[in-house]
Amino acid sequence: MVESLKGRLLRNAGWLFGAEIISKLFAYGVIVILSRTLGPEGLGQYSFIFYYIGLLSIFSDLGVGYYFMREVARDRSKAEELLPDVLGFKIILAFFNFLVIVALTLPLPKPEWMKILIILVGAEAMLQWVVYIFIRLMYAHEVTKYEAIARAVERAWAFFVGGAVLYFHRSLSPFIVTILIGYVIRESLRIHWGSKFVDKIEIRFKPEVWVSLLKKSYPFWLIGLFTLIYYRTDMVMLSLMRGDYETGIYRAAYTLIEVSLFIPNIVVATTMPSMARLWVEDRKTLEMLFKKSFQMLLGIGILEVIGYYVFARLGVIIVFGDKFLPSVPVLRILAFAIPFMFLNSLFGSFMNATGKELTFTKITGFTALLNVLLNYILILYYGASGAAVATVVSQGTASILSIVKTGLRGN
């Protein structure tokens, strides 16, 4: 079984690694074109719109998607039973979440054209929130190649078509509309491939079943809620407290950090279903898988801190240009968060897969609130650099608490 597990993990990791490389190249190519065309202010506006929608997507899932994936990973026969009710619930949640976005966006202290774009992005997000259950379904079957292809197609569209629109129009609005068309293409591919893992697609609207689902999924929702706050607060608070320019400076630095995050994303996506299954079937193999993943992520994370710190200035100039030189000190601060980010992804996957989701909920809840508090204080006085410090402290705190709770100290 160990050999077959290794084979599945390597195959899935290979697909995701290839897709992530292609997707990231296209994605960062888009950011480079955007930043060099519209400057820090344009990048700040773009970042605010999508991070704002991400932060407000708190009611789009309620943990049902993650619970569905874990249960199907443990027993694949449950897919036919759970999917109709989960889909029906997700549709209702998506529509309700969109209404929340509209209600909060209308009084927002932003230009009218930005409000229209926010609502438009929110409308497309409804489709994305519902369709994401098909990704969970594919991952539960330990198949990642279809999602890898869907991501690569969308990112290629954004780079070639979106880049051309941005180059000729030099305006954010037509560019975002083009990006959203690419999202619709991606969601269509996810539905097409995800539906292959069930005999037929049905949708049921049974509130009594939804209540039962919520009783089991709410810890995953709290984790998702706190994670959204954790990763989206800085950009939104920077925009509201310091303006588009400083948001763009911070986003440029964070974009370079995100280049490295595809590593833990691949590890988590490929190992979580296996961890959930091994928790039931073979805990010794599970322990080995966790330790190997921990050692690998920690080692790579430390090496990346050194690389980012040494080459921060060169990287910013090459990718974004001289206008973004204020991003250099921000990038050097954020670099120290990388090992913690890597490990926190693994800890979250491990605890969710092994029935310790309530423990991880408490950790993410505490650190999310800490992150908001630190961001408010540090952004007020230090702007983008303060937001970077808040990220490092929050991520480090989460790692320490996770090590304590998983008992890793004794290994």
PDB file of C-alpha atoms in Angstrom, residues 184-373:
ATOM      1  CA  VAL A 184     -16.398  31.206 -16.604  1.00  0.00           C
ATOM      2  CA  ILE A 185     -14.397  29.041 -19.012  1.00  0.00           C
ATOM      3  CA  ARG A 186     -12.539  27.514 -16.063  1.00  0.00           C
ATOM      4  CA  GLU A 187     -15.746  26.762 -14.158  1.00  0.00           C
ATOM      5  CA  SER A 188     -17.247  25.104 -17.238  1.00  0.00           C
ATOM      6  CA  LEU A 189     -14.257  22.771 -17.469  1.00  0.00           C
ATOM      7  CA  ARG A 190     -14.519  21.943 -13.761  1.00  0.00           C
ATOM      8  CA  ILE A 191     -18.170  20.984 -14.135  1.00  0.00           C
ATOM      9  CA  HIS A 192     -17.443  18.898 -17.227  1.00  0.00           C
ATOM     10  CA  TRP A 193     -14.637  16.889 -15.648  1.00  0.00           C
ATOM     11  CA  GLY A 194     -15.980  16.768 -12.100  1.00  0.00           C
ATOM     12  CA  SER A 195     -19.288  15.298 -13.233  1.00  0.00           C
ATOM     13  CA  LYS A 196     -17.422  12.234 -14.524  1.00  0.00           C
ATOM     14  CA  PHE A 197     -16.999  11.010 -10.938  1.00  0.00           C
ATOM     15  CA  VAL A 198     -20.733  10.502 -10.323  1.00  0.00           C
ATOM     16  CA  ASP A 199     -23.378   8.710 -12.358  1.00  0.00           C
ATOM     17  CA  LYS A 200     -25.574  11.790 -12.684  1.00  0.00           C
ATOM     18  CA  ILE A 201     -25.819  15.325 -11.354  1.00  0.00           C
ATOM     19  CA  GLU A 202     -28.820  16.003  -9.145  1.00  0.00           C
ATOM     20  CA  ILE A 203     -29.713  19.036  -7.018  1.00  0.00           C
ATOM     21  CA  ARG A 204     -31.862  18.760  -3.906  1.00  0.00           C
ATOM     22  CA  PHE A 205     -33.231  21.539  -1.734  1.00  0.00           C
ATOM     23  CA  LYS A 206     -33.920  19.990   1.671  1.00  0.00           C
ATOM     24  CA  PRO A 207     -33.344  22.409   4.574  1.00  0.00           C
ATOM     25  CA  GLU A 208     -33.554  19.604   7.140  1.00  0.00           C
ATOM     26  CA  VAL A 209     -30.583  17.891   5.461  1.00  0.00           C
ATOM     27  CA  TRP A 210     -28.674  21.172   5.360  1.00  0.00           C
ATOM     28  CA  VAL A 211     -29.040  21.509   9.122  1.00  0.00           C
ATOM     29  CA  SER A 212     -27.578  18.035   9.528  1.00  0.00           C
ATOM     30  CA  LEU A 213     -24.673  18.936   7.234  1.00  0.00           C
ATOM     31  CA  LEU A 214     -23.976  22.130   9.171  1.00  0.00           C
ATOM     32  CA  LYS A 215     -23.717  20.268  12.453  1.00  0.00           C
ATOM     33  CA  LYS A 216     -20.797  18.327  10.977  1.00  0.00           C
ATOM     34  CA  SER A 217     -19.244  21.001   8.756  1.00  0.00           C
ATOM     35  CA  TYR A 218     -19.270  24.118  10.936  1.00  0.00           C
ATOM     36  CA  PRO A 219     -15.698  23.615  12.253  1.00  0.00           C
ATOM     37  CA  PHE A 220     -14.443  23.668   8.660  1.00  0.00           C
ATOM     38  CA  TRP A 221     -16.462  26.848   8.053  1.00  0.00           C
ATOM     39  CA  LEU A 222     -14.887  28.541  11.065  1.00  0.00           C
ATOM     40  CA  ILE A 223     -11.456  27.502   9.825  1.00  0.00           C
ATOM     41  CA  GLY A 224     -12.275  28.918   6.394  1.00  0.00           C
ATOM     42  CA  LEU A 225     -13.681  32.094   7.914  1.00  0.00           C
ATOM     43  CA  PHE A 226     -10.619  32.692  10.052  1.00  0.00           C
ATOM     44  CA  THR A 227      -8.339  31.839   7.129  1.00  0.00           C
ATOM     45  CA  LEU A 228     -10.114  34.414   4.949  1.00  0.00           C
ATOM     46  CA  ILE A 229      -9.638  37.033   7.638  1.00  0.00           C
ATOM     47  CA  TYR A 230      -6.072  35.870   8.057  1.00  0.00           C
ATOM     48  CA  TYR A 231      -5.054  36.217   4.409  1.00  0.00           C
ATOM     49  CA  ARG A 232      -7.367  38.957   3.099  1.00  0.00           C
ATOM     50  CA  THR A 233      -7.435  41.517   5.897  1.00  0.00           C
ATOM     51  CA  ASP A 234      -4.088  43.159   5.221  1.00  0.00           C
ATOM     52  CA  MET A 235      -4.840  44.142   1.625  1.00  0.00           C
ATOM     53  CA  VAL A 236      -8.346  45.425   2.367  1.00  0.00           C
ATOM     54  CA  MET A 237      -7.271  47.362   5.479  1.00  0.00           C
ATOM     55  CA  LEU A 238      -4.310  48.875   3.618  1.00  0.00           C
ATOM     56  CA  SER A 239      -6.600  50.110   0.853  1.00  0.00           C
ATOM     57  CA  LEU A 240      -9.121  51.640   3.254  1.00  0.00           C
ATOM     58  CA  MET A 241      -6.528  53.087   5.665  1.00  0.00           C
ATOM     59  CA  ARG A 242      -3.617  54.088   3.400  1.00  0.00           C
ATOM     60  CA  GLY A 243      -4.954  54.190  -0.176  1.00  0.00           C
ATOM     61  CA  ASP A 244      -4.351  52.451  -3.504  1.00  0.00           C
ATOM     62  CA  TYR A 245      -0.645  53.346  -3.857  1.00  0.00           C
ATOM     63  CA  GLU A 246       0.496  51.673  -0.658  1.00  0.00           C
ATOM     64  CA  THR A 247      -1.776  48.708  -1.364  1.00  0.00           C
ATOM     65  CA  GLY A 248      -0.031  48.300  -4.723  1.00  0.00           C
ATOM     66  CA  ILE A 249       3.395  48.442  -3.063  1.00  0.00           C
ATOM     67  CA  TYR A 250       2.399  45.729  -0.606  1.00  0.00           C
ATOM     68  CA  ARG A 251       0.718  43.606  -3.298  1.00  0.00           C
ATOM     69  CA  ALA A 252       3.878  43.662  -5.415  1.00  0.00           C
ATOM     70  CA  ALA A 253       5.922  42.283  -2.506  1.00  0.00           C
ATOM     71  CA  TYR A 254       3.271  39.731  -1.600  1.00  0.00           C
ATOM     72  CA  THR A 255       2.985  38.609  -5.222  1.00  0.00           C
ATOM     73  CA  LEU A 256       6.638  37.605  -5.179  1.00  0.00           C
ATOM     74  CA  ILE A 257       6.082  35.714  -1.923  1.00  0.00           C
ATOM     75  CA  GLU A 258       3.110  33.916  -3.470  1.00  0.00           C
ATOM     76  CA  VAL A 259       5.451  32.458  -6.088  1.00  0.00           C
ATOM     77  CA  SER A 260       6.768  30.114  -3.412  1.00  0.00           C
ATOM     78  CA  LEU A 261       3.375  29.137  -1.995  1.00  0.00           C
ATOM     79  CA  PHE A 262       2.634  26.730  -4.821  1.00  0.00           C
ATOM     80  CA  ILE A 263       4.899  24.258  -2.991  1.00  0.00           C
ATOM     81  CA  PRO A 264       2.718  23.812   0.125  1.00  0.00           C
ATOM     82  CA  ASN A 265      -0.404  24.082  -2.043  1.00  0.00           C
ATOM     83  CA  ILE A 266       0.738  21.035  -4.015  1.00  0.00           C
ATOM     84  CA  VAL A 267       1.732  19.108  -0.897  1.00  0.00           C
ATOM     85  CA  VAL A 268      -1.606  19.794   0.817  1.00  0.00           C
ATOM     86  CA  ALA A 269      -3.755  19.085  -2.241  1.00  0.00           C
ATOM     87  CA  THR A 270      -2.042  15.755  -2.876  1.00  0.00           C
ATOM     88  CA  THR A 271      -1.702  14.536   0.717  1.00  0.00           C
ATOM     89  CA  MET A 272      -4.955  15.608   2.418  1.00  0.00           C
ATOM     90  CA  PRO A 273      -7.205  12.913   0.857  1.00  0.00           C
ATOM     91  CA  SER A 274      -4.524  10.309   1.568  1.00  0.00           C
ATOM     92  CA  MET A 275      -4.208  11.520   5.170  1.00  0.00           C
ATOM     93  CA  ALA A 276      -7.965  11.229   5.674  1.00  0.00           C
ATOM     94  CA  ARG A 277      -7.936   7.681   4.313  1.00  0.00           C
ATOM     95  CA  LEU A 278      -4.793   6.622   6.208  1.00  0.00           C
ATOM     96  CA  TRP A 279      -6.252   7.938   9.464  1.00  0.00           C
ATOM     97  CA  VAL A 280      -8.776   5.110   9.120  1.00  0.00           C
ATOM     98  CA  GLU A 281      -6.606   2.461   7.449  1.00  0.00           C
ATOM     99  CA  ASP A 282      -2.942   2.841   8.444  1.00  0.00           C
ATOM    100  CA  ARG A 283      -1.871   5.430  11.040  1.00  0.00           C
ATOM    101  CA  LYS A 284       1.780   4.370  10.975  1.00  0.00           C
ATOM    102  CA  THR A 285       2.019   5.261   7.291  1.00  0.00           C
ATOM    103  CA  LEU A 286       0.156   8.490   8.043  1.00  0.00           C
ATOM    104  CA  GLU A 287       2.754   9.444  10.661  1.00  0.00           C
ATOM    105  CA  MET A 288       5.554   8.764   8.191  1.00  0.00           C
ATOM    106  CA  LEU A 289       3.832  10.848   5.485  1.00  0.00           C
ATOM    107  CA  PHE A 290       3.363  13.762   7.893  1.00  0.00           C
ATOM    108  CA  LYS A 291       6.977  13.731   9.116  1.00  0.00           C
ATOM    109  CA  LYS A 292       8.426  13.589   5.607  1.00  0.00           C
ATOM    110  CA  SER A 293       6.183  16.452   4.471  1.00  0.00           C
ATOM    111  CA  PHE A 294       7.128  18.518   7.542  1.00  0.00           C
ATOM    112  CA  GLN A 295      10.862  18.076   7.006  1.00  0.00           C
ATOM    113  CA  MET A 296      10.647  18.891   3.313  1.00  0.00           C
ATOM    114  CA  LEU A 297       8.525  22.024   3.751  1.00  0.00           C
ATOM    115  CA  LEU A 298      10.647  23.359   6.619  1.00  0.00           C
ATOM    116  CA  GLY A 299      13.902  22.879   4.710  1.00  0.00           C
ATOM    117  CA  ILE A 300      12.623  24.509   1.527  1.00  0.00           C
ATOM    118  CA  GLY A 301      11.065  27.352   3.523  1.00  0.00           C
ATOM    119  CA  ILE A 302      14.341  28.246   5.251  1.00  0.00           C
ATOM    120  CA  LEU A 303      16.240  28.246   1.957  1.00  0.00           C
ATOM    121  CA  GLU A 304      13.637  30.547   0.443  1.00  0.00           C
ATOM    122  CA  VAL A 305      13.968  33.058   3.289  1.00  0.00           C
ATOM    123  CA  ILE A 306      17.660  33.430   2.443  1.00  0.00           C
ATOM    124  CA  GLY A 307      16.994  33.719  -1.281  1.00  0.00           C
ATOM    125  CA  TYR A 308      14.229  36.303  -0.953  1.00  0.00           C
ATOM    126  CA  TYR A 309      16.204  38.443   1.487  1.00  0.00           C
ATOM    127  CA  VAL A 310      19.358  38.501  -0.640  1.00  0.00           C
ATOM    128  CA  PHE A 311      17.684  39.017  -4.017  1.00  0.00           C
ATOM    129  CA  ALA A 312      14.724  41.195  -2.963  1.00  0.00           C
ATOM    130  CA  ARG A 313      15.879  44.383  -4.697  1.00  0.00           C
ATOM    131  CA  LEU A 314      16.893  42.615  -7.894  1.00  0.00           C
ATOM    132  CA  GLY A 315      13.615  40.716  -8.035  1.00  0.00           C
ATOM    133  CA  VAL A 316      11.461  43.813  -7.567  1.00  0.00           C
ATOM    134  CA  ILE A 317      13.340  45.792 -10.243  1.00  0.00           C
ATOM    135  CA  ILE A 318      13.250  42.975 -12.795  1.00  0.00           C
ATOM    136  CA  VAL A 319       9.596  42.093 -12.285  1.00  0.00           C
ATOM    137  CA  PHE A 320       7.921  45.404 -11.449  1.00  0.00           C
ATOM    138  CA  GLY A 321      10.382  48.181 -12.274  1.00  0.00           C
ATOM    139  CA  ASP A 322      11.825  51.158 -10.389  1.00  0.00           C
ATOM    140  CA  LYS A 323       8.381  52.522  -9.448  1.00  0.00           C
ATOM    141  CA  PHE A 324       8.040  49.622  -7.004  1.00  0.00           C
ATOM    142  CA  LEU A 325      11.348  49.989  -5.154  1.00  0.00           C
ATOM    143  CA  PRO A 326       9.462  50.781  -1.904  1.00  0.00           C
ATOM    144  CA  SER A 327       8.330  47.132  -2.085  1.00  0.00           C
ATOM    145  CA  VAL A 328      11.874  45.885  -1.330  1.00  0.00           C
ATOM    146  CA  PRO A 329      11.864  46.316   2.481  1.00  0.00           C
ATOM    147  CA  VAL A 330       8.311  44.951   2.599  1.00  0.00           C
ATOM    148  CA  LEU A 331       9.421  41.865   0.668  1.00  0.00           C
ATOM    149  CA  ARG A 332      12.361  41.259   3.005  1.00  0.00           C
ATOM    150  CA  ILE A 333      10.062  41.340   6.022  1.00  0.00           C
ATOM    151  CA  LEU A 334       7.488  39.038   4.409  1.00  0.00           C
ATOM    152  CA  ALA A 335      10.217  36.524   3.527  1.00  0.00           C
ATOM    153  CA  PHE A 336      10.470  35.513   7.193  1.00  0.00           C
ATOM    154  CA  ALA A 337       6.851  34.326   7.075  1.00  0.00           C
ATOM    155  CA  ILE A 338       7.520  31.711   4.365  1.00  0.00           C
ATOM    156  CA  PRO A 339       8.544  28.745   6.565  1.00  0.00           C
ATOM    157  CA  PHE A 340       5.569  29.410   8.835  1.00  0.00           C
ATOM    158  CA  MET A 341       3.194  29.607   5.850  1.00  0.00           C
ATOM    159  CA  PHE A 342       4.504  26.293   4.549  1.00  0.00           C
ATOM    160  CA  LEU A 343       4.101  24.518   7.874  1.00  0.00           C
ATOM    161  CA  ASN A 344       0.696  26.014   8.662  1.00  0.00           C
ATOM    162  CA  SER A 345      -0.685  24.612   5.403  1.00  0.00           C
ATOM    163  CA  LEU A 346       0.516  21.156   6.416  1.00  0.00           C
ATOM    164  CA  PHE A 347      -0.734  21.432  10.001  1.00  0.00           C
ATOM    165  CA  GLY A 348      -4.177  22.499   8.807  1.00  0.00           C
ATOM    166  CA  SER A 349      -4.417  19.626   6.335  1.00  0.00           C
ATOM    167  CA  PHE A 350      -3.255  17.099   8.943  1.00  0.00           C
ATOM    168  CA  MET A 351      -5.622  18.209  11.709  1.00  0.00           C
ATOM    169  CA  ASN A 352      -8.622  18.468   9.386  1.00  0.00           C
ATOM    170  CA  ALA A 353      -7.944  15.012   7.966  1.00  0.00           C
ATOM    171  CA  THR A 354      -7.539  13.386  11.382  1.00  0.00           C
ATOM    172  CA  GLY A 355     -10.627  14.696  13.133  1.00  0.00           C
ATOM    173  CA  LYS A 356      -8.888  17.549  14.960  1.00  0.00           C
ATOM    174  CA  GLU A 357     -10.651  20.310  13.052  1.00  0.00           C
ATOM    175  CA  LEU A 358     -11.931  21.942  16.242  1.00  0.00           C
ATOM    176  CA  THR A 359      -8.359  22.295  17.506  1.00  0.00           C
ATOM    177  CA  PHE A 360      -7.274  23.886  14.249  1.00  0.00           C
ATOM    178  CA  THR A 361     -10.362  26.123  14.360  1.00  0.00           C
ATOM    179  CA  LYS A 362      -9.260  27.520  17.706  1.00  0.00           C
ATOM    180  CA  ILE A 363      -5.732  28.141  16.432  1.00  0.00           C
ATOM    181  CA  THR A 364      -6.859  29.903  13.253  1.00  0.00           C
ATOM    182  CA  GLY A 365      -9.473  31.885  15.177  1.00  0.00           C
ATOM    183  CA  PHE A 366      -6.968  33.203  17.676  1.00  0.00           C
ATOM    184  CA  THR A 367      -4.331  34.050  15.084  1.00  0.00           C
ATOM    185  CA  ALA A 368      -6.906  35.648  12.740  1.00  0.00           C
ATOM    186  CA  LEU A 369      -8.034  38.018  15.489  1.00  0.00           C
ATOM    187  CA  LEU A 370      -4.400  38.681  16.366  1.00  0.00           C
ATOM    188  CA  ASN A 371      -3.699  39.446  12.712  1.00  0.00           C
ATOM    189  CA  VAL A 372      -6.559  41.961  12.486  1.00  0.00           C
ATOM    190  CA  LEU A 373      -5.435  43.718  15.661  1.00  0.00           C
TER     191      LEU A 373
END
